[in-house]
Protein backbone atom coordinates (compact mmCIF):
# COMPACT_ATOMS: atom_id res chain seq x y z
CA UNK A 1 33.05 -28.44 -10.47
CA UNK A 2 30.56 -25.45 -9.88
CA UNK A 3 28.30 -26.03 -13.22
CA UNK A 4 27.94 -30.26 -11.80
CA UNK A 5 27.41 -28.71 -8.66
CA UNK A 6 24.48 -26.51 -10.04
CA UNK A 7 23.32 -29.48 -11.97
CA UNK A 8 22.57 -31.37 -8.94
CA UNK A 9 21.29 -28.66 -7.47
CA UNK A 10 18.75 -27.53 -9.94
CA UNK A 11 17.51 -31.84 -9.86
CA UNK A 12 17.35 -31.69 -6.61
CA UNK A 13 15.01 -28.93 -6.87
CA UNK A 14 13.01 -30.33 -9.56
CA UNK A 15 12.39 -33.58 -7.82
CA UNK A 16 11.20 -31.91 -5.10
CA UNK A 17 8.29 -30.09 -6.83
CA UNK A 18 7.37 -33.24 -8.76
CA UNK A 19 7.09 -34.62 -5.28
CA UNK A 20 4.96 -31.88 -3.55
CA UNK A 21 2.67 -32.16 -6.59
CA UNK A 22 3.98 -28.58 -8.11
CA UNK A 23 3.93 -29.74 -11.59
CA UNK A 24 1.56 -31.96 -11.62
CA UNK A 25 -0.85 -28.71 -10.46
CA UNK A 26 0.24 -27.05 -13.79
CA UNK A 27 -2.22 -27.22 -16.96
CA UNK A 28 -0.20 -30.34 -18.62
CA UNK A 29 -3.97 -31.23 -20.26
CA UNK A 30 -3.03 -28.38 -22.57
CA UNK A 31 0.33 -29.83 -23.48
CA UNK A 32 1.65 -31.97 -26.13
CA UNK A 33 4.30 -34.18 -27.27
CA UNK A 34 7.50 -34.82 -24.50
CA UNK A 35 6.43 -31.85 -22.32
CA UNK A 36 3.00 -33.67 -21.68
CA UNK A 37 4.90 -36.85 -21.22
CA UNK A 38 6.52 -35.02 -18.23
CA UNK A 39 3.90 -33.72 -16.51
CA UNK A 40 2.07 -37.24 -16.42
CA UNK A 41 5.00 -39.00 -15.25
CA UNK A 42 5.14 -36.07 -12.15
CA UNK A 43 1.86 -36.77 -11.44
CA UNK A 44 3.15 -40.49 -11.00
CA UNK A 45 5.88 -39.75 -8.60
CA UNK A 46 3.25 -37.02 -6.86
CA UNK A 47 3.01 -37.63 -2.99
CA UNK A 48 -0.43 -39.05 -2.72
CA UNK A 49 -1.08 -36.74 0.19
CA UNK A 50 0.13 -33.87 -1.48
CA UNK A 51 -2.53 -33.96 -4.16
CA UNK A 52 -5.40 -33.26 -1.65
CA UNK A 53 -3.57 -29.43 -1.18
CA UNK A 54 -4.64 -26.53 -3.52
CA UNK A 55 -1.56 -25.59 -6.11
CA UNK A 56 -0.77 -22.71 -3.96
CA UNK A 57 -0.24 -24.81 -0.83
CA UNK A 58 1.59 -26.95 -2.77
CA UNK A 59 4.38 -24.56 -3.90
CA UNK A 60 4.75 -23.11 -0.05
CA UNK A 61 5.32 -26.53 0.89
CA UNK A 62 7.94 -27.26 -1.86
CA UNK A 63 9.83 -23.84 -1.51
CA UNK A 64 9.79 -24.46 2.30
CA UNK A 65 11.64 -27.71 1.56
CA UNK A 66 13.79 -26.06 -1.30
CA UNK A 67 15.08 -23.12 1.06
CA UNK A 68 14.92 -19.95 2.05
CA UNK A 69 16.40 -18.63 -1.52
CA UNK A 70 13.46 -20.64 -2.94
CA UNK A 71 11.37 -18.44 -1.26
CA UNK A 72 12.73 -15.19 -2.42
CA UNK A 73 13.19 -16.72 -6.02
CA UNK A 74 9.31 -17.37 -5.74
CA UNK A 75 8.42 -13.93 -4.29
CA UNK A 76 10.69 -12.50 -7.23
CA UNK A 77 8.72 -14.32 -9.96
CA UNK A 78 5.37 -12.68 -8.41
CA UNK A 79 6.40 -9.63 -9.62
CA UNK A 80 7.26 -11.22 -13.33
CA UNK A 81 3.71 -12.47 -14.68
CA UNK A 82 4.93 -12.23 -17.69
CA UNK A 83 7.20 -14.91 -17.30
CA UNK A 84 5.29 -17.26 -15.09
CA UNK A 85 2.36 -16.65 -16.23
CA UNK A 86 -0.68 -14.64 -14.21
CA UNK A 87 -2.36 -17.65 -12.16
CA UNK A 88 0.92 -18.83 -11.09
CA UNK A 89 2.15 -14.92 -10.15
CA UNK A 90 -0.94 -14.75 -7.98
CA UNK A 91 0.35 -17.78 -5.99
CA UNK A 92 3.32 -17.02 -5.73
CA UNK A 93 2.64 -13.21 -4.73
CA UNK A 94 0.77 -14.78 -1.48
CA UNK A 95 4.37 -17.04 -0.62
CA UNK A 96 5.07 -15.71 2.91
CA UNK A 97 8.48 -16.02 5.07
CA UNK A 98 7.77 -18.69 7.29
CA UNK A 99 11.04 -20.42 8.38
CA UNK A 100 12.61 -22.10 11.33
CA UNK A 101 14.68 -20.50 13.95
CA UNK A 102 18.34 -20.61 14.01
CA UNK A 103 20.41 -20.69 17.89
CA UNK A 104 20.56 -17.75 19.93
CA UNK A 105 23.92 -17.99 20.37
CA UNK A 106 24.18 -18.09 16.63
CA UNK A 107 22.53 -14.76 16.43
CA UNK A 108 24.67 -13.05 19.12
CA UNK A 109 27.72 -13.82 17.18
CA UNK A 110 26.68 -12.24 14.22
CA UNK A 111 25.83 -9.08 15.91
CA UNK A 112 29.07 -9.07 17.49
CA UNK A 113 30.74 -9.56 14.50
CA UNK A 114 28.62 -6.93 12.23
CA UNK A 115 29.08 -3.78 15.27
CA UNK A 116 32.17 -4.81 16.69
CA UNK A 117 30.83 -4.81 20.23
CA UNK A 118 29.64 -7.38 23.08
CA UNK A 119 25.72 -7.74 22.61
CA UNK A 120 25.79 -7.38 26.50
CA UNK A 121 27.25 -3.84 25.92
CA UNK A 122 24.61 -2.91 23.06
CA UNK A 123 21.32 -4.38 24.85
CA UNK A 124 20.39 -4.50 28.45
CA UNK A 125 18.43 -7.98 27.46
CA UNK A 126 18.44 -10.06 24.82
CA UNK A 127 15.75 -12.37 23.85
CA UNK A 128 15.10 -15.71 21.94
CA UNK A 129 13.83 -14.99 18.55
CA UNK A 130 10.53 -14.75 17.94
CA UNK A 131 10.21 -14.67 14.28
CA UNK A 132 12.16 -16.27 11.56
CA UNK A 133 12.09 -15.60 7.42
CA UNK A 134 14.21 -16.59 4.46
CA UNK A 135 16.86 -14.49 5.15
CA UNK A 136 16.73 -13.17 8.97
CA UNK A 137 14.96 -13.76 12.03
CA UNK A 138 13.56 -11.20 14.92
CA UNK A 139 14.65 -11.52 18.71
CA UNK A 140 13.01 -8.90 21.30
CA UNK A 141 15.51 -6.84 23.26
CA UNK A 142 15.85 -4.28 25.53
CA UNK A 143 18.19 -0.86 25.63
CA UNK A 144 18.31 1.85 28.06
CA UNK A 145 17.82 5.44 26.96
CA UNK A 146 17.92 8.01 29.95
CA UNK A 147 17.90 5.40 32.51
CA UNK A 148 14.70 3.79 31.38
CA UNK A 149 14.43 0.58 29.60
CA UNK A 150 12.91 0.46 26.15
CA UNK A 151 11.97 -2.71 24.42
CA UNK A 152 13.08 -2.92 20.80
CA UNK A 153 12.91 -5.49 17.60
CA UNK A 154 16.89 -6.73 16.52
CA UNK A 155 16.39 -8.26 13.14
CA UNK A 156 19.79 -10.49 12.58
CA UNK A 157 20.71 -12.15 9.20
CA UNK A 158 21.07 -15.88 9.07
CA UNK A 159 24.36 -17.46 9.32
CA UNK A 160 25.73 -18.74 5.71
CA UNK A 161 22.60 -17.42 4.16
CA UNK A 162 24.88 -15.23 1.45
CA UNK A 163 26.96 -18.42 0.63
CA UNK A 164 23.77 -20.49 0.38
CA UNK A 165 21.67 -17.98 -2.03
CA UNK A 166 25.06 -17.67 -4.41
CA UNK A 167 25.31 -21.33 -4.84
CA UNK A 168 21.56 -21.38 -5.77
CA UNK A 169 21.82 -18.96 -8.12
CA UNK A 170 24.08 -21.03 -9.94
CA UNK A 171 21.72 -22.86 -10.58
CA UNK A 172 19.44 -20.60 -11.35
CA UNK A 173 21.43 -19.17 -14.26
CA UNK A 174 22.22 -22.75 -15.26
CA UNK A 175 18.59 -23.19 -15.62
CA UNK A 176 17.75 -19.71 -17.20
CA UNK A 177 20.65 -20.10 -19.96
CA UNK A 178 19.51 -23.90 -20.74
CA UNK A 179 15.81 -22.27 -21.33
CA UNK A 180 17.05 -19.93 -23.37
CA UNK A 181 19.18 -22.47 -25.16
CA UNK A 182 16.24 -25.14 -25.93
CA UNK A 183 13.14 -23.22 -25.62
CA UNK A 184 13.42 -20.56 -28.51
CA UNK A 185 10.07 -19.22 -27.45
CA UNK A 186 11.15 -17.89 -24.02
CA UNK A 187 14.08 -16.01 -25.16
CA UNK A 188 11.64 -12.74 -25.62
CA UNK A 189 11.24 -13.16 -21.60
CA UNK A 190 15.11 -12.95 -21.43
CA UNK A 191 15.60 -15.42 -18.42
CA UNK A 192 19.07 -15.08 -17.63
CA UNK A 193 18.60 -11.30 -17.62
CA UNK A 194 15.88 -12.03 -15.39
CA UNK A 195 18.27 -13.95 -13.19
CA UNK A 196 20.79 -11.29 -13.07
CA UNK A 197 17.69 -8.98 -11.63
CA UNK A 198 17.47 -11.25 -9.11
CA UNK A 199 20.92 -11.92 -7.92
CA UNK A 200 21.03 -7.68 -7.54
CA UNK A 201 17.95 -7.38 -5.56
CA UNK A 202 18.83 -10.37 -3.33
CA UNK A 203 22.54 -8.44 -2.67
CA UNK A 204 20.93 -5.08 -1.71
CA UNK A 205 18.05 -7.34 0.59
CA UNK A 206 21.00 -9.19 2.25
CA UNK A 207 22.44 -5.72 3.76
CA UNK A 208 20.25 -4.54 6.87
CA UNK A 209 21.67 -1.24 6.64
CA UNK A 210 19.87 -0.44 3.01
CA UNK A 211 16.65 -1.70 4.55
CA UNK A 212 17.58 0.37 7.51
CA UNK A 213 17.61 3.73 4.51
CA UNK A 214 14.23 2.75 3.64
CA UNK A 215 12.54 2.54 6.73
CA UNK A 216 13.83 6.10 7.25
CA UNK A 217 12.89 7.21 3.76
CA UNK A 218 9.25 6.36 4.22
CA UNK A 219 9.15 7.51 7.79
CA UNK A 220 9.64 10.87 6.84
CA UNK A 221 7.76 10.56 3.54
CA UNK A 222 4.38 9.36 5.93
CA UNK A 223 5.33 11.52 9.10
CA UNK A 224 2.10 13.93 8.93
CA UNK A 225 0.06 10.59 7.06
CA UNK A 226 -2.89 9.74 9.49
CA UNK A 227 -3.35 6.01 10.48
CA UNK A 228 0.55 4.77 8.75
CA UNK A 229 3.40 4.70 10.17
CA UNK A 230 6.51 2.93 9.91
CA UNK A 231 8.76 1.91 13.21
CA UNK A 232 11.87 3.94 13.58
CA UNK A 233 15.47 2.47 13.65
CA UNK A 234 18.36 2.60 16.18
CA UNK A 235 21.02 3.66 13.79
CA UNK A 236 23.85 2.83 16.57
CA UNK A 237 22.65 -0.96 16.96
CA UNK A 238 22.21 -1.27 13.00
CA UNK A 239 24.90 -2.88 10.76
CA UNK A 240 25.34 -5.26 7.47
CA UNK A 241 24.16 -7.93 9.17
CA UNK A 242 21.59 -6.48 11.98
CA UNK A 243 18.80 -3.89 12.32
CA UNK A 244 17.76 -2.71 15.48
CA UNK A 245 14.32 -0.73 15.10
CA UNK A 246 11.34 0.11 17.67
CA UNK A 247 9.48 -2.52 18.96
CA UNK A 248 5.19 -2.65 17.63
CA UNK A 249 2.68 -3.64 19.60
CA UNK A 250 -0.02 -4.45 17.58
CA UNK A 251 -2.34 -7.34 16.16
CA UNK A 252 -0.87 -8.35 12.58
CA UNK A 253 -3.78 -8.07 9.85
CA UNK A 254 -3.79 -11.93 9.10
CA UNK A 255 -5.45 -12.47 12.88
CA UNK A 256 -8.79 -11.03 11.61
CA UNK A 257 -10.50 -12.46 14.92
CA UNK A 258 -7.85 -10.41 17.08
CA UNK A 259 -8.64 -7.65 15.15
CA UNK A 260 -12.47 -7.96 15.65
CA UNK A 261 -11.48 -9.06 19.59
CA UNK A 262 -9.63 -5.70 19.97
CA UNK A 263 -12.97 -3.85 18.43
CA UNK A 264 -11.00 -2.35 15.16
CA UNK A 265 -13.53 -1.40 12.23
CA UNK A 266 -12.01 -3.76 9.95
CA UNK A 267 -13.89 -1.94 6.71
CA UNK A 268 -12.05 1.71 7.90
CA UNK A 269 -8.31 -0.36 8.30
CA UNK A 270 -9.57 -2.35 4.43
CA UNK A 271 -9.79 1.70 3.14
CA UNK A 272 -6.89 3.23 4.99
CA UNK A 273 -4.24 0.45 3.64
CA UNK A 274 -5.62 1.20 -0.16
CA UNK A 275 -5.21 5.02 0.54
CA UNK A 276 -1.86 4.58 2.10
CA UNK A 277 -0.35 2.18 -0.42
CA UNK A 278 -2.08 5.14 -3.12
CA UNK A 279 -1.09 7.64 -1.21
CA UNK A 280 2.71 6.11 -0.85
CA UNK A 281 2.92 5.36 -4.76
CA UNK A 282 1.54 8.44 -6.26
CA UNK A 283 2.53 11.28 -4.05
CA UNK A 284 6.22 9.93 -2.82
CA UNK A 285 7.18 7.33 -5.60
CA UNK A 286 8.49 5.35 -3.11
CA UNK A 287 6.49 2.63 -1.82
CA UNK A 288 6.42 -1.00 0.67
CA UNK A 289 6.48 -3.98 -2.10
CA UNK A 290 6.04 -6.45 0.36
CA UNK A 291 2.59 -6.04 2.06
CA UNK A 292 1.54 -9.16 3.11
CA UNK A 293 -0.61 -9.42 6.10
CA UNK A 294 2.28 -10.76 7.83
CA UNK A 295 4.00 -7.69 7.77
CA UNK A 296 1.40 -5.49 8.65
CA UNK A 297 0.35 -4.87 12.23
CA UNK A 298 -3.09 -2.32 13.46
CA UNK A 299 -1.76 -0.55 17.07
CA UNK A 300 -4.53 -0.08 19.43
CA UNK A 301 -5.88 3.56 18.39
CA UNK A 302 -5.77 1.70 14.35
CA UNK A 303 -2.91 2.83 13.14
CA UNK A 304 -1.27 0.50 10.36
CA UNK A 305 2.68 -0.18 10.99
CA UNK A 306 3.99 -1.39 8.12
CA UNK A 307 7.89 -3.74 8.69
CA UNK A 308 9.81 -5.69 6.34
CA UNK A 309 11.10 -3.19 4.18
CA UNK A 310 13.76 -5.42 2.50
CA UNK A 311 11.76 -4.76 -1.34
CA UNK A 312 10.57 -1.45 -1.88
CA UNK A 313 9.59 -0.07 -5.04
CA UNK A 314 10.33 3.47 -6.82
CA UNK A 315 8.44 5.10 -9.55
CA UNK A 316 9.47 8.38 -11.41
CA UNK A 317 7.58 10.94 -11.95
CA UNK A 318 6.40 10.14 -15.61
CA UNK A 319 5.58 6.68 -14.01
CA UNK A 320 3.13 8.05 -11.16
CA UNK A 321 1.47 10.86 -13.93
CA UNK A 322 1.15 7.36 -16.06
CA UNK A 323 -0.69 5.13 -13.45
CA UNK A 324 -2.91 8.00 -12.19
CA UNK A 325 -4.07 9.02 -15.57
CA UNK A 326 -4.29 5.46 -16.05
CA UNK A 327 -6.37 4.58 -13.60
CA UNK A 328 -8.91 7.95 -13.82
CA UNK A 329 -9.53 7.33 -17.22
CA UNK A 330 -10.85 3.76 -16.30
CA UNK A 331 -13.00 5.36 -13.39
CA UNK A 332 -14.36 8.05 -16.06
CA UNK A 333 -14.28 5.65 -18.59
CA UNK A 334 -12.22 8.16 -21.01
CA UNK A 335 -10.42 5.26 -23.12
CA UNK A 336 -8.94 7.43 -25.71
CA UNK A 337 -7.22 9.43 -22.80
CA UNK A 338 -5.71 6.20 -21.42
CA UNK A 339 -4.78 5.29 -24.49
CA UNK A 340 -2.80 8.64 -25.33
CA UNK A 341 -1.04 8.28 -21.90
CA UNK A 342 0.82 5.15 -23.07
CA UNK A 343 1.83 6.68 -26.31
CA UNK A 344 3.30 9.66 -24.35
CA UNK A 345 4.88 8.32 -21.75
CA UNK A 346 6.96 6.31 -24.73
CA UNK A 347 5.40 2.78 -23.69
CA UNK A 348 3.81 1.53 -27.07
CA UNK A 349 5.40 1.67 -29.95
CA UNK A 350 4.25 5.05 -32.27
CA UNK A 351 3.98 2.89 -35.27
CA UNK A 352 0.62 1.65 -33.61
CA UNK A 353 -2.60 3.51 -34.14
CA UNK A 354 -3.89 5.59 -30.97
CA UNK A 355 -7.54 5.10 -31.95
CA UNK A 356 -6.86 0.86 -32.31
CA UNK A 357 -5.25 0.98 -28.92
CA UNK A 358 -8.07 2.50 -27.49
CA UNK A 359 -10.56 -0.01 -28.74
CA UNK A 360 -8.35 -2.75 -26.65
CA UNK A 361 -8.41 -0.57 -23.61
CA UNK A 362 -12.57 -0.32 -23.94
CA UNK A 363 -12.20 -4.10 -24.51
CA UNK A 364 -11.00 -4.10 -20.74
CA UNK A 365 -13.13 -1.27 -19.85
CA UNK A 366 -16.13 -1.83 -20.38
CA UNK A 367 -16.86 -4.97 -19.02
CA UNK A 368 -15.44 -3.74 -15.80
CA UNK A 369 -18.17 -1.25 -15.78
CA UNK A 370 -20.83 -3.48 -16.13
CA UNK A 371 -20.28 -5.28 -12.34
CA UNK A 372 -21.01 -3.85 -8.94
CA UNK A 373 -18.31 -1.62 -8.05
CA UNK A 374 -17.07 -4.24 -5.53
CA UNK A 375 -16.38 -6.87 -7.33
CA UNK A 376 -13.98 -4.69 -9.41
CA UNK A 377 -10.63 -5.64 -8.72
CA UNK A 378 -7.73 -2.78 -9.79
CA UNK A 379 -5.13 -5.54 -9.67
CA UNK A 380 -6.96 -7.59 -12.44
CA UNK A 381 -7.22 -4.71 -14.20
CA UNK A 382 -3.69 -3.99 -14.37
CA UNK A 383 -3.10 -7.58 -15.37
CA UNK A 384 -5.60 -7.69 -18.43
CA UNK A 385 -3.74 -4.13 -19.30
CA UNK A 386 -0.64 -5.39 -19.47
CA UNK A 387 -1.74 -8.23 -21.49
CA UNK A 388 -3.52 -6.30 -24.05
CA UNK A 389 0.18 -3.70 -23.99
CA UNK A 390 2.00 -6.85 -25.60
CA UNK A 391 -0.30 -7.28 -28.41
CA UNK A 392 0.99 -3.67 -29.27
CA UNK A 393 4.59 -4.20 -28.66
CA UNK A 394 4.86 -2.43 -25.09
CA UNK A 395 7.97 -3.63 -23.40
CA UNK A 396 8.27 -4.88 -20.20
CA UNK A 397 8.76 -2.46 -17.27
CA UNK A 398 9.69 -3.69 -14.32
CA UNK A 399 8.70 -0.83 -11.95
CA UNK A 400 4.73 -1.09 -13.22
CA UNK A 401 5.16 -5.17 -12.73
CA UNK A 402 6.38 -4.75 -9.08
CA UNK A 403 3.74 -1.71 -8.53
CA UNK A 404 1.59 -4.32 -10.20
CA UNK A 405 2.37 -7.38 -8.03
CA UNK A 406 1.87 -5.12 -4.71
CA UNK A 407 -1.28 -3.99 -5.24
CA UNK A 408 -2.32 -7.66 -6.25
CA UNK A 409 -1.23 -8.02 -2.82
CA UNK A 410 -2.56 -5.01 -0.54
CA UNK A 411 -5.51 -5.73 -2.94
CA UNK A 412 -6.24 -9.17 -1.37
CA UNK A 413 -5.96 -8.12 2.35
CA UNK A 414 -8.15 -5.06 1.86
CA UNK A 415 -10.88 -7.50 0.49
CA UNK A 416 -10.12 -9.88 3.04
CA UNK A 417 -10.84 -7.51 6.06
CA UNK A 418 -13.99 -6.52 3.99
CA UNK A 419 -15.09 -8.48 1.72
CA UNK A 420 -17.78 -5.70 0.40
CA UNK A 421 -14.34 -3.43 -0.56
CA UNK A 422 -15.15 -0.57 -3.44
CA UNK A 423 -11.70 -0.57 -4.64
CA UNK A 424 -12.64 2.75 -7.26
CA UNK A 425 -14.66 4.71 -4.12
CA UNK A 426 -11.78 3.89 -1.82
CA UNK A 427 -9.03 5.12 -4.70
CA UNK A 428 -10.68 8.05 -5.82
CA UNK A 429 -10.01 10.74 -3.42
CA UNK A 430 -6.44 9.80 -3.78
CA UNK A 431 -6.37 9.01 -7.79
CA UNK A 432 -8.19 12.16 -8.31
CA UNK A 433 -6.36 14.39 -5.72
CA UNK A 434 -3.29 13.70 -7.19
CA UNK A 435 -4.42 14.11 -10.69
CA UNK A 436 -5.92 18.13 -9.58
CA UNK A 437 -2.74 19.06 -7.76
CA UNK A 438 -0.44 17.74 -10.31
CA UNK A 439 -1.74 17.97 -14.14
CA UNK A 440 -3.75 20.78 -13.69
CA UNK A 441 -2.51 24.84 -13.46
CA UNK A 442 -0.71 24.04 -10.51
CA UNK A 443 0.72 20.95 -11.89
CA UNK A 444 1.72 23.04 -15.13
CA UNK A 445 3.78 25.30 -13.47
CA UNK A 446 5.93 22.72 -11.23
CA UNK A 447 6.59 21.11 -14.46
CA UNK A 448 7.68 24.60 -15.69
CA UNK A 449 9.59 24.97 -12.56
CA UNK A 450 11.26 21.77 -13.33
CA UNK A 451 12.16 22.46 -17.21
CA UNK A 452 13.51 25.99 -16.43
CA UNK A 453 15.89 23.93 -13.64
CA UNK A 454 17.21 21.31 -16.02
CA UNK A 455 18.02 24.46 -18.21
CA UNK A 456 19.99 26.20 -16.03
CA UNK A 457 21.76 23.35 -15.32
CA UNK A 458 22.57 22.66 -18.87
CA UNK A 459 23.73 25.95 -19.31
CA UNK A 460 26.10 25.69 -16.38
CA UNK A 461 27.50 22.15 -18.14
CA UNK A 462 27.89 24.16 -21.57
CA UNK A 463 31.37 24.93 -21.24
CA UNK A 464 32.03 21.13 -20.12
CA UNK A 465 30.07 19.73 -22.81
CA UNK A 466 31.62 22.25 -25.59
CA UNK A 467 35.39 20.91 -24.31
CA UNK A 468 33.92 17.37 -24.98
CA UNK A 469 32.22 17.64 -27.82
CA UNK A 470 35.31 19.65 -29.50
CA UNK A 471 37.67 16.30 -28.35
CA UNK A 472 35.15 14.15 -29.75
CA UNK A 473 35.32 15.26 -32.88
CA UNK A 474 39.37 15.70 -32.97
CA UNK A 475 39.38 11.48 -32.02
CA UNK A 476 36.82 11.27 -34.93
CA UNK A 477 39.38 12.97 -37.50
CA UNK A 478 42.21 11.42 -36.33
CA UNK A 479 40.43 7.89 -36.58
CA UNK A 480 39.92 8.70 -40.37
CA UNK A 481 42.93 9.25 -40.75
CA UNK A 482 45.16 6.92 -39.22
CA UNK A 483 42.33 4.16 -38.56
CA UNK A 484 40.92 2.53 -35.43
CA UNK A 485 43.54 1.86 -32.88
CA UNK A 486 43.03 -0.19 -29.38
CA UNK A 487 45.80 0.50 -26.59
CA UNK A 488 48.27 -2.30 -24.97
CA UNK A 489 45.54 -3.88 -22.56
CA UNK A 490 42.62 -3.64 -25.14
CA UNK A 491 44.96 -5.87 -27.51
CA UNK A 492 46.04 -8.78 -24.84
CA UNK A 493 42.37 -9.12 -24.08
CA UNK A 494 41.45 -9.67 -27.34
CA UNK A 495 44.30 -11.93 -27.97
CA UNK A 496 43.49 -13.74 -24.64
CA UNK A 497 40.11 -14.36 -25.61
CA UNK A 498 40.71 -15.43 -29.16
CA UNK A 499 42.85 -18.21 -27.94
CA UNK A 500 40.91 -19.46 -25.29
CA UNK A 501 38.25 -19.72 -27.97
CA UNK A 502 40.90 -21.52 -30.08
CA UNK A 503 41.52 -23.86 -27.52
CA UNK A 504 37.87 -24.73 -26.80
CA UNK A 505 37.48 -25.25 -30.74
CA UNK A 506 40.40 -27.58 -31.23
CA UNK A 507 38.82 -29.88 -27.59
CA UNK A 508 35.90 -29.94 -29.37
CA UNK A 509 37.08 -30.96 -32.53
CA UNK A 510 39.10 -33.59 -30.51
CA UNK A 511 36.46 -35.14 -28.87
CA UNK A 512 33.98 -35.13 -32.09
CA UNK A 513 36.84 -37.05 -33.58
CA UNK A 514 37.28 -39.38 -31.16
CA UNK A 515 33.42 -40.10 -31.13
CA UNK A 516 33.15 -41.28 -34.47
CA UNK A 517 36.49 -43.41 -34.39
CA UNK A 518 34.89 -45.11 -31.40
CA UNK A 519 31.73 -45.36 -33.19
CA UNK A 520 33.24 -46.89 -36.25
CA UNK A 521 35.34 -49.14 -34.47
CA UNK A 522 31.91 -50.49 -33.09
CA UNK A 523 30.52 -50.77 -36.11
CA UNK A 524 33.11 -53.04 -37.36
């Protein structure tokens, strides 16, 4: 029955996408055969008023109608341009959570159930919702510390949102399985694995304790950074379904008129935003991965405050070195070094030629250097780079795609603040500084220290590794002498699986036989 329900929900989602003109906005003229017929049919059923909107606006209206899980699906697919295409990924990246609020009484019930205390005991004052997103909404409240009232923001999970998400996930899995079955060309994109990743990230995002931990970590990393911070967490009033944090007084970054009225230097804010993001990415390997302008505030002194850290990205040391050398290589036009970095990182298989790959990199870099600096997009550069790497069998790297998606959004915000924004000039101090500190003599010393630590750890584990090797050797000898044996539980599991498949096969044969009998009877 769950599969039937998933099918109905999937059909409804398709109908909403048709009615809101999302399907009609796709480049259907390039299609042929049945897909093109379906695209033309979708245009006939599109609402007339929807045709007046841009594709991104149609998409936003459709996902709002479909509900919170589709907003998250859209934001997640924005990190996978290899799946949805670059143009659609850009539209999805601009999706922001703007949902209807739910009653204050339901929020109170959720808080009391999560923390096991009455709201009156937790907060001196608990107000109405001030903002609502797909997974949670935010309330203004007051707490008492040392006899003084402190204003806080309280984020509360939507009632029933987990159940709704898991129901819609069934539809996503059904669509992914159908795609793999009937569209062979899509199998290399592994849609079922993509859906499994979405399911996992959504589970993490729905536990507000994990968002609180991310805020705490980013707060520690940026404690001494100029012009950037995140709100502090009130751990006493934080649980699985509720997050209490410092209230932020500032102007949202999507309010350009408000920023100008407050006397802020928009060019300085744009530069600060990009440099802060690159600093978090390269220095810390941990960055806010949902930095749309609705999640960014500017305080009176010009400090940027980032909120809503439900989605965070991580880069290992190898990925950070990869990113820094690529960006610096493009800045200095050292395309051979950019190509070598790909091979050193193991991203491009060794059977390919480094010089040929450098030639492909040059095809990206040279046109960019012929443009005015303020028109060069680092996000577009990374997009073109990933397109070229596909020709050289570079496997999809989820952590790099999430970085690309975030950079698209951050760079878009910066250009909104400063249309003549020079990305390369702004990025060079951070990227160049990181390379000087990590790839020069100091970096070599750090690598040597890390290598020595790894060798010491390995030496400490040597007795245990020797014992494991000895046990493995004896087991292989026994297996060679007596053959492979299963334990009782494994044998039972195999038997049950075989029985189940046998039953399914018999049922299928009976259905086929009855169908043939019915057809023969009709023909007679």
